[in-house]
mmCIF file of C-alpha atoms in Angstrom:
data_model
loop_
_atom_site.group_PDB
_atom_site.id
_atom_site.type_symbol
_atom_site.label_atom_id
_atom_site.label_comp_id
_atom_site.label_asym_id
_atom_site.label_seq_id
_atom_site.Cartn_x
_atom_site.Cartn_y
_atom_site.Cartn_z
ATOM 1 C CA MET V 250 134.775 88.482 73.132
ATOM 2 C CA SER V 251 138.297 87.918 71.859
ATOM 3 C CA ARG V 252 141.295 89.505 73.519
ATOM 4 C CA ARG V 253 141.770 92.908 71.167
ATOM 5 C CA ALA V 254 138.012 93.382 71.713
ATOM 6 C CA LEU V 255 138.262 93.110 75.601
ATOM 7 C CA GLU V 256 141.191 95.370 75.937
ATOM 8 C CA HIS V 257 139.407 97.641 73.582
ATOM 9 C CA GLU V 258 136.693 97.708 75.831
ATOM 10 C CA GLN V 259 139.006 98.236 78.869
ATOM 11 C CA ARG V 260 140.694 101.645 77.296
ATOM 12 C CA ARG V 261 137.352 103.043 76.421
ATOM 13 C CA ALA V 262 136.204 102.134 79.862
ATOM 14 C CA ALA V 263 139.179 103.918 81.290
ATOM 15 C CA ALA V 264 139.172 106.950 78.791
ATOM 16 C CA LEU V 265 135.543 107.210 79.913
ATOM 17 C CA GLN V 266 136.261 107.090 83.577
ATOM 18 C CA ALA V 267 139.013 109.834 83.149
ATOM 19 C CA ASN V 268 136.781 112.321 81.289
ATOM 20 C CA MET V 269 133.586 111.521 83.305
ATOM 21 C CA PRO V 270 132.094 114.659 85.055
ATOM 22 C CA GLN V 271 132.437 113.921 88.888
ATOM 23 C CA ALA V 272 130.797 115.805 92.097
ATOM 24 C CA ASP V 273 130.727 115.010 95.365
ATOM 25 C CA ARG V 274 127.492 114.235 96.949
ATOM 26 C CA GLN V 275 126.551 117.386 98.796
ATOM 27 C CA PRO V 276 125.938 116.941 102.953
ATOM 28 C CA GLY V 277 122.600 115.949 103.727
ATOM 29 C CA SER V 278 121.456 114.290 100.604
ATOM 30 C CA LEU V 279 118.858 112.027 100.701
ATOM 31 C CA PRO V 280 120.194 108.723 100.578
ATOM 32 C CA CYS V 281 120.152 106.148 97.672
ATOM 33 C CA HIS V 282 118.369 102.685 97.711
ATOM 34 C CA GLY V 283 120.470 100.244 96.241
ATOM 35 C CA ASN V 284 123.248 100.888 93.821
ATOM 36 C CA THR V 285 124.618 104.592 94.311
ATOM 37 C CA ALA V 286 127.056 104.090 91.843
ATOM 38 C CA THR V 287 124.266 103.155 88.955
ATOM 39 C CA MET V 288 121.234 104.943 90.288
ATOM 40 C CA ASN V 289 119.645 101.672 90.002
ATOM 41 C CA MET V 290 119.493 102.252 86.277
ATOM 42 C CA ASN V 291 120.005 99.557 83.745
ATOM 43 C CA ASN V 292 123.499 99.298 81.945
ATOM 44 C CA VAL V 293 122.270 100.097 78.738
ATOM 45 C CA VAL V 294 120.821 103.265 79.671
ATOM 46 C CA LEU V 295 123.497 104.259 82.214
ATOM 47 C CA THR V 296 125.995 103.338 79.411
ATOM 48 C CA ASN V 297 124.706 105.384 76.857
ATOM 49 C CA ILE V 298 124.439 108.491 79.640
ATOM 50 C CA ARG V 299 128.109 108.564 80.301
ATOM 51 C CA GLU V 300 129.317 108.147 76.761
ATOM 52 C CA SER V 301 127.346 111.120 75.650
ATOM 53 C CA GLN V 302 128.469 114.456 74.751
ATOM 54 C CA TYR V 303 125.895 116.519 76.355
ATOM 55 C CA PHE V 304 126.640 114.405 79.854
ATOM 56 C CA LEU V 305 130.513 114.664 78.775
ATOM 57 C CA THR V 306 130.399 118.529 78.203
ATOM 58 C CA ARG V 307 127.584 120.267 79.528
ATOM 59 C CA CYS V 308 126.575 118.340 82.302
ATOM 60 C CA ALA V 309 130.282 118.837 83.799
ATOM 61 C CA GLU V 310 129.642 122.369 83.781
ATOM 62 C CA LEU V 311 126.685 121.566 86.220
ATOM 63 C CA VAL V 312 128.130 121.717 89.883
ATOM 64 C CA GLU V 313 125.790 122.692 92.332
ATOM 65 C CA PHE V 314 122.093 122.133 92.545
ATOM 66 C CA ARG V 315 120.064 125.321 91.303
ATOM 67 C CA ASP V 316 122.580 124.598 87.852
ATOM 68 C CA VAL V 317 121.142 121.400 87.547
ATOM 69 C CA PHE V 318 117.330 123.121 88.192
ATOM 70 C CA GLU V 319 117.692 125.423 85.744
ATOM 71 C CA GLU V 320 118.850 123.329 83.002
ATOM 72 C CA ILE V 321 115.730 121.357 83.451
ATOM 73 C CA ARG V 322 113.475 124.282 83.355
ATOM 74 C CA THR V 323 115.083 125.419 80.198
ATOM 75 C CA ASN V 324 115.808 122.597 78.162
ATOM 76 C CA VAL V 325 113.586 119.506 78.829
ATOM 77 C CA THR V 326 110.939 119.385 76.604
ATOM 78 C CA HIS V 327 109.731 115.360 77.539
ATOM 79 C CA LEU V 328 110.484 112.406 79.832
ATOM 80 C CA GLU V 329 111.840 109.523 77.252
ATOM 81 C CA PRO V 330 114.845 107.968 78.306
ATOM 82 C CA PHE V 331 116.132 108.057 74.742
ATOM 83 C CA LEU V 332 116.276 110.687 71.573
ATOM 84 C CA GLN V 333 116.827 108.372 68.939
ATOM 85 C CA LYS V 334 115.945 104.589 69.975
ATOM 86 C CA ALA V 335 118.056 103.316 66.639
ATOM 87 C CA HIS V 336 121.390 105.105 68.338
ATOM 88 C CA ASN V 337 120.342 104.876 71.878
ATOM 89 C CA SER V 338 121.190 108.733 72.141
ATOM 90 C CA PRO V 339 120.187 109.680 75.604
ATOM 91 C CA SER V 340 117.628 111.914 76.690
ATOM 92 C CA THR V 341 118.549 115.828 78.149
ATOM 93 C CA ALA V 342 116.405 114.388 81.168
ATOM 94 C CA PHE V 343 117.834 111.637 81.778
ATOM 95 C CA CYS V 344 121.436 112.960 81.479
ATOM 96 C CA LEU V 345 120.338 115.810 84.043
ATOM 97 C CA LEU V 346 118.285 112.958 86.007
ATOM 98 C CA PHE V 347 121.924 111.050 86.542
ATOM 99 C CA ARG V 348 123.766 114.080 87.166
ATOM 100 C CA LEU V 349 121.395 115.287 89.710
ATOM 101 C CA HIS V 350 121.944 112.251 91.442
ATOM 102 C CA GLN V 351 125.792 112.697 91.188
ATOM 103 C CA ILE V 352 125.419 115.878 92.877
ATOM 104 C CA GLY V 353 122.943 114.770 95.353
ATOM 105 C CA VAL V 354 119.586 116.041 96.650
ATOM 106 C CA THR V 355 118.482 117.238 100.164
ATOM 107 C CA GLU V 356 115.263 116.814 101.296
ATOM 108 C CA LYS V 357 114.466 120.282 101.276
ATOM 109 C CA GLN V 358 115.437 120.418 97.676
ATOM 110 C CA MET V 359 113.544 117.644 96.951
ATOM 111 C CA LEU V 360 110.218 119.390 98.112
ATOM 112 C CA GLN V 361 111.389 122.679 96.378
ATOM 113 C CA MET V 362 111.463 120.550 93.207
ATOM 114 C CA LEU V 363 107.850 118.444 93.833
ATOM 115 C CA ASN V 364 106.244 121.995 94.700
ATOM 116 C CA THR V 365 107.540 124.163 92.259
ATOM 117 C CA ASP V 366 105.650 126.166 89.816
ATOM 118 C CA LYS V 367 108.435 127.121 87.430
ATOM 119 C CA SER V 368 108.277 124.050 85.708
ATOM 120 C CA GLN V 369 106.521 120.871 85.087
ATOM 121 C CA TYR V 370 109.482 119.113 84.073
ATOM 122 C CA VAL V 371 111.472 119.889 87.218
ATOM 123 C CA ARG V 372 108.586 118.022 89.051
ATOM 124 C CA ALA V 373 108.455 114.948 86.900
ATOM 125 C CA ILE V 374 112.078 114.401 87.007
ATOM 126 C CA ALA V 375 111.906 114.802 90.945
ATOM 127 C CA PHE V 376 109.487 112.178 91.363
ATOM 128 C CA LEU V 377 111.428 110.013 88.286
ATOM 129 C CA TYR V 378 114.349 110.404 90.936
ATOM 130 C CA LEU V 379 112.572 109.644 93.754
ATOM 131 C CA ARG V 380 111.405 106.200 91.837
ATOM 132 C CA PHE V 381 114.874 105.163 91.134
ATOM 133 C CA THR V 382 116.451 106.145 94.780
ATOM 134 C CA ALA V 383 114.051 106.183 97.694
ATOM 135 C CA ASN V 384 113.161 103.252 99.678
ATOM 136 C CA PRO V 385 110.059 101.797 98.177
ATOM 137 C CA LYS V 386 108.989 101.052 101.540
ATOM 138 C CA ASP V 387 108.830 105.171 101.492
ATOM 139 C CA LEU V 388 107.423 105.932 97.724
ATOM 140 C CA TRP V 389 103.839 105.938 98.909
ATOM 141 C CA ASP V 390 104.535 108.908 101.381
ATOM 142 C CA TRP V 391 106.447 111.004 99.172
ATOM 143 C CA PHE V 392 103.919 110.537 96.295
ATOM 144 C CA PHE V 393 100.306 110.639 98.186
ATOM 145 C CA ASP V 394 99.899 113.834 98.510
ATOM 146 C CA TYR V 395 100.105 114.151 94.387
ATOM 147 C CA ILE V 396 98.101 111.171 93.040
ATOM 148 C CA ASP V 397 95.218 113.923 91.840
ATOM 149 C CA ASP V 398 97.517 116.641 90.290
ATOM 150 C CA PRO V 399 96.109 117.912 87.332
ATOM 151 C CA SER V 400 98.924 119.773 86.619
ATOM 152 C CA GLU V 401 100.052 118.714 82.957
ATOM 153 C CA VAL V 402 103.565 117.412 81.667
ATOM 154 C CA LYS V 403 104.653 115.855 78.087
ATOM 155 C CA VAL V 404 106.264 112.506 78.764
ATOM 156 C CA ASN V 405 106.717 111.082 75.270
ATOM 157 C CA LEU V 406 109.095 112.679 72.308
ATOM 158 C CA SER V 407 106.839 112.431 69.347
ATOM 159 C CA LYS V 408 105.325 115.673 68.630
ATOM 160 C CA THR V 409 101.761 114.514 68.335
ATOM 161 C CA ALA V 410 101.757 112.912 71.769
ATOM 162 C CA ARG V 411 99.235 114.355 74.279
ATOM 163 C CA PRO V 412 100.355 115.491 77.472
ATOM 164 C CA THR V 413 99.584 113.574 80.669
ATOM 165 C CA THR V 414 98.582 115.147 84.056
ATOM 166 C CA ILE V 415 101.329 114.989 87.078
ATOM 167 C CA GLY V 416 98.718 112.957 88.891
ATOM 168 C CA GLN V 417 98.368 110.120 86.542
ATOM 169 C CA PHE V 418 102.106 110.193 85.842
ATOM 170 C CA VAL V 419 102.735 109.500 89.414
ATOM 171 C CA ARG V 420 100.423 106.929 89.431
ATOM 172 C CA GLY V 421 102.503 105.390 86.868
ATOM 173 C CA LEU V 422 105.543 105.129 88.795
ATOM 174 C CA LEU V 423 103.970 103.781 91.581
ATOM 175 C CA THR V 424 102.161 100.691 89.667
ATOM 176 C CA ASP V 425 104.291 99.786 86.505
ATOM 177 C CA MET V 426 107.664 98.268 86.922
ATOM 178 C CA LYS V 427 108.669 99.414 83.563
ATOM 179 C CA TYR V 428 109.172 102.997 82.323
ATOM 180 C CA PHE V 429 110.042 102.781 78.586
ATOM 181 C CA ASP V 430 113.037 100.730 77.777
ATOM 182 C CA THR V 431 114.055 100.707 81.476
ATOM 183 C CA ARG V 432 113.086 99.342 84.732
ATOM 184 C CA PHE V 433 112.475 100.343 88.053
ATOM 185 C CA PRO V 434 113.395 98.894 91.517
ATOM 186 C CA ARG V 435 110.806 96.296 92.713
ATOM 187 C CA ILE V 436 108.396 97.253 95.362
ATOM 188 C CA ALA V 437 107.567 94.940 97.741
ATOM 189 C CA VAL V 438 104.378 92.514 96.758
ATOM 190 C CA LEU V 439 102.608 92.819 100.113
ATOM 191 C CA LYS V 440 103.104 97.099 99.782
ATOM 192 C CA GLU V 441 102.563 97.192 96.008
ATOM 193 C CA ARG V 442 99.438 95.495 96.748
ATOM 194 C CA GLU V 443 98.019 97.965 98.948
ATOM 195 C CA ILE V 444 98.925 100.681 96.615
ATOM 196 C CA ARG V 445 97.003 99.249 93.538
ATOM 197 C CA GLU V 446 93.973 98.476 95.864
ATOM 198 C CA TYR V 447 93.941 101.970 97.127
ATOM 199 C CA LEU V 448 94.396 103.624 93.530
ATOM 200 C CA ASP V 449 91.570 101.035 92.085
ATOM 201 C CA ALA V 450 89.215 102.279 94.764
ATOM 202 C CA HIS V 451 90.150 105.748 94.408
ATOM 203 C CA PRO V 452 90.504 106.566 90.332
ATOM 204 C CA PHE V 453 92.486 109.847 89.310
ATOM 205 C CA ASN V 454 90.154 112.684 90.229
ATOM 206 C CA ILE V 455 90.776 115.746 88.193
ATOM 207 C CA HIS V 456 88.585 118.335 90.546
ATOM 208 C CA ALA V 457 90.484 116.789 93.527
ATOM 209 C CA PHE V 458 93.114 119.785 93.687
ATOM 210 C CA ASP V 459 89.718 122.176 93.351
ATOM 211 C CA GLU V 460 89.273 125.104 96.148
ATOM 212 C CA ASP V 461 85.032 124.180 96.117
ATOM 213 C CA TYR V 462 85.818 120.297 95.513
ATOM 214 C CA VAL V 463 83.801 118.158 98.290
ATOM 215 C CA GLU V 464 85.009 114.534 98.341
ATOM 216 C CA GLY V 465 81.914 112.458 97.094
ATOM 217 C CA GLY V 466 80.512 115.299 95.263
ATOM 218 C CA ALA V 467 81.173 117.074 91.925
ATOM 219 C CA ALA V 468 83.072 120.186 91.954
ATOM 220 C CA PRO V 469 81.327 123.462 90.188
ATOM 221 C CA ALA V 470 82.116 124.248 86.749
ATOM 222 C CA GLU V 471 83.776 127.474 87.931
ATOM 223 C CA ALA V 472 86.063 125.765 90.382
ATOM 224 C CA ALA V 473 86.941 123.095 87.628
ATOM 225 C CA ARG V 474 88.247 125.943 85.201
ATOM 226 C CA GLU V 475 90.660 127.151 88.052
ATOM 227 C CA ARG V 476 92.897 124.672 89.501
ATOM 228 C CA SER V 477 94.578 125.272 92.957
ATOM 229 C CA PRO V 478 98.878 124.845 92.978
ATOM 230 C CA PRO V 479 100.217 121.860 93.961
ATOM 231 C CA PRO V 480 99.868 120.743 97.750
ATOM 232 C CA VAL V 481 103.006 121.851 99.704
ATOM 233 C CA ARG V 482 104.294 118.360 101.519
ATOM 234 C CA SER V 483 104.007 119.508 104.730
ATOM 235 C CA ARG V 484 105.370 116.414 106.846
ATOM 236 C CA SER V 485 108.704 115.282 106.113
ATOM 237 C CA PRO V 486 109.866 112.011 106.559
ATOM 238 C CA LYS V 487 111.066 113.091 110.061
ATOM 239 C CA ASP V 488 107.515 114.384 110.961
ATOM 240 C CA ARG V 489 106.202 111.475 110.236
ATOM 241 C CA GLU V 490 108.478 109.314 112.408
ATOM 242 C CA ARG V 491 108.052 111.740 115.107
ATOM 243 C CA GLU V 492 104.080 111.084 115.019
ATOM 244 C CA ARG V 493 104.186 107.546 115.042
ATOM 245 C CA SER V 494 106.672 108.000 118.039
ATOM 246 C CA ARG V 495 103.517 110.109 119.839
ATOM 247 C CA ASP V 496 101.170 107.376 118.696
ATOM 248 C CA ARG V 497 103.137 104.601 120.313
ATOM 249 C CA GLU V 498 103.574 106.957 123.450
ATOM 250 C CA ARG V 499 99.777 107.587 123.515
ATOM 251 C CA GLY V 500 99.494 103.639 123.008
ATOM 252 C CA ARG V 501 101.426 103.221 126.202
ATOM 253 C CA SER V 502 99.450 105.897 128.109
ATOM 254 C CA TYR V 503 96.075 103.849 126.927
ATOM 255 C CA ASP V 504 97.581 100.564 128.050
ATOM 256 C CA ASP V 505 98.776 101.857 131.320
ATOM 257 C CA ARG V 506 95.560 103.805 132.193
ATOM 258 C CA HIS V 507 93.683 100.186 131.306
ATOM 259 C CA ARG V 508 96.101 98.464 133.563
ATOM 260 C CA GLU V 509 95.642 101.131 136.353
ATOM 261 C CA ARG V 510 92.066 100.501 136.008
ATOM 262 C CA ASP V 511 91.796 96.844 136.027
ATOM 263 C CA ARG V 512 94.446 96.785 138.924
ATOM 264 C CA ARG V 513 91.863 99.176 140.825
ATOM 265 C CA TYR V 514 88.838 96.974 139.723
ATOM 266 C CA ASP V 515 91.119 93.787 140.904
ATOM 267 C CA ASP V 516 91.983 95.340 144.179
ATOM 268 C CA ARG V 517 88.212 96.377 144.723
ATOM 269 C CA ASP V 518 86.958 92.978 144.211
ATOM 270 C CA ARG V 519 89.410 91.371 146.748
ATOM 271 C CA ASP V 520 88.645 94.329 149.122
ATOM 272 C CA ARG V 521 84.951 93.412 148.293
ATOM 273 C CA ALA V 522 85.810 89.678 148.665
ATOM 274 C CA ARG V 523 87.454 90.611 152.017
ATOM 275 C CA SER V 524 84.488 92.193 153.236
ATOM 276 C CA TYR V 525 82.155 89.408 152.510
ATOM 277 C CA ASP V 526 84.290 86.763 154.031
ATOM 278 C CA ASP V 527 84.677 88.878 157.041
ATOM 279 C CA ARG V 528 80.928 89.497 157.440
ATOM 280 C CA ARG V 529 80.165 85.394 156.977
ATOM 281 C CA ASP V 530 82.727 84.672 159.699
ATOM 282 C CA ARG V 531 81.394 87.362 162.029
ATOM 283 C CA ASP V 532 77.949 85.822 161.250
ATOM 284 C CA ARG V 533 79.091 82.049 161.616
ATOM 285 C CA SER V 534 80.747 83.448 164.829
ATOM 286 C CA ARG V 535 77.524 84.838 165.899
ATOM 287 C CA TYR V 536 75.431 81.460 165.057
ATOM 288 C CA ASP V 537 78.035 79.121 166.734
ATOM 289 C CA ASP V 538 77.422 81.083 169.841
ATOM 290 C CA ARG V 539 73.665 81.153 169.440
ATOM 291 C CA ASP V 540 73.954 77.103 169.122
ATOM 292 C CA ARG V 541 76.248 76.840 172.100
ATOM 293 C CA GLY V 542 73.958 78.832 174.529
ATOM 294 C CA ARG V 543 70.746 76.956 173.143
ATOM 295 C CA SER V 544 73.096 73.600 173.816
ATOM 296 C CA TYR V 545 73.786 74.921 177.309
ATOM 297 C CA ASP V 546 70.113 76.307 178.351
ATOM 298 C CA ASP V 547 69.020 72.782 176.703
ATOM 299 C CA ARG V 548 71.530 70.969 179.078
ATOM 300 C CA GLY V 549 70.372 73.319 181.980
ATOM 301 C CA ARG V 550 66.379 71.888 181.695
ATOM 302 C CA SER V 551 67.639 68.093 181.686
ATOM 303 C CA TYR V 552 69.505 68.810 184.592
ATOM 304 C CA ARG V 553 66.371 70.346 186.492
ATOM 305 C CA ASP V 554 63.974 67.868 184.930
ATOM 306 C CA ARG V 555 65.933 64.941 185.992
ATOM 307 C CA ASP V 556 66.293 66.740 189.639
ATOM 308 C CA ASP V 557 62.414 67.204 189.424
ATOM 309 C CA ARG V 558 62.110 63.186 189.218
#
């Protein structure tokens, strides 16, 4: 790159930064695992988001979580990163996704997005947000409750593209490292293998959310037409940590009981051994006394026999 081109690029970047919508992340926001400044997006996607007029104008007006929530609900119509691949025009969904990251999302707000019935696009963007920012080892805890969710959402831009279910969308986020023209942060190999093995063993089941569904059996046709709402994620990461702590305490208690039982058994065995040794010593003493008595009688008879002779 020539000096003139480099200077032009630096001036453009400085001007862009000056006009960039800014926001302080709200207190209690979920942490970003990785690069907080870029949200772990690749440079092509991120640069085009930051340069788009929609992001510099409309997104700058969205300063609170509820503003972004409503903007997603009313204006997002698909989940591709770009509107026009030839010009790399970023989509509304990804502009709002990055703006949501700038503002920050608390755990309570994330659960609200994941379980809302107002817009499936709000839910889908929440899953994308987690996939880009959450610690990969925590993704399964966030996504597990939704892997069979039958609610439909349109992912592709094409008008002829068919919608997919939230469950299938979530499964793809867990197993595919590439999302259209961008890539997700990597999941540890062993963790990814565990997830794939579980999902392969439990294929997507559109009836799993039916009220009358019994695992291992087919749901009635009536129940298949009446889909239950998304499940509420009843346990937060803090709840799961508390449960793990309780499990550890139970494990310690279980081990303590076994150690105490082993001590009692050892004490009982030692007492039995002492009792056995005591009885053996008494018997030996008795036998010794009896033998000494016989020896005394034998010597007495010997003396008498000698005197008689």
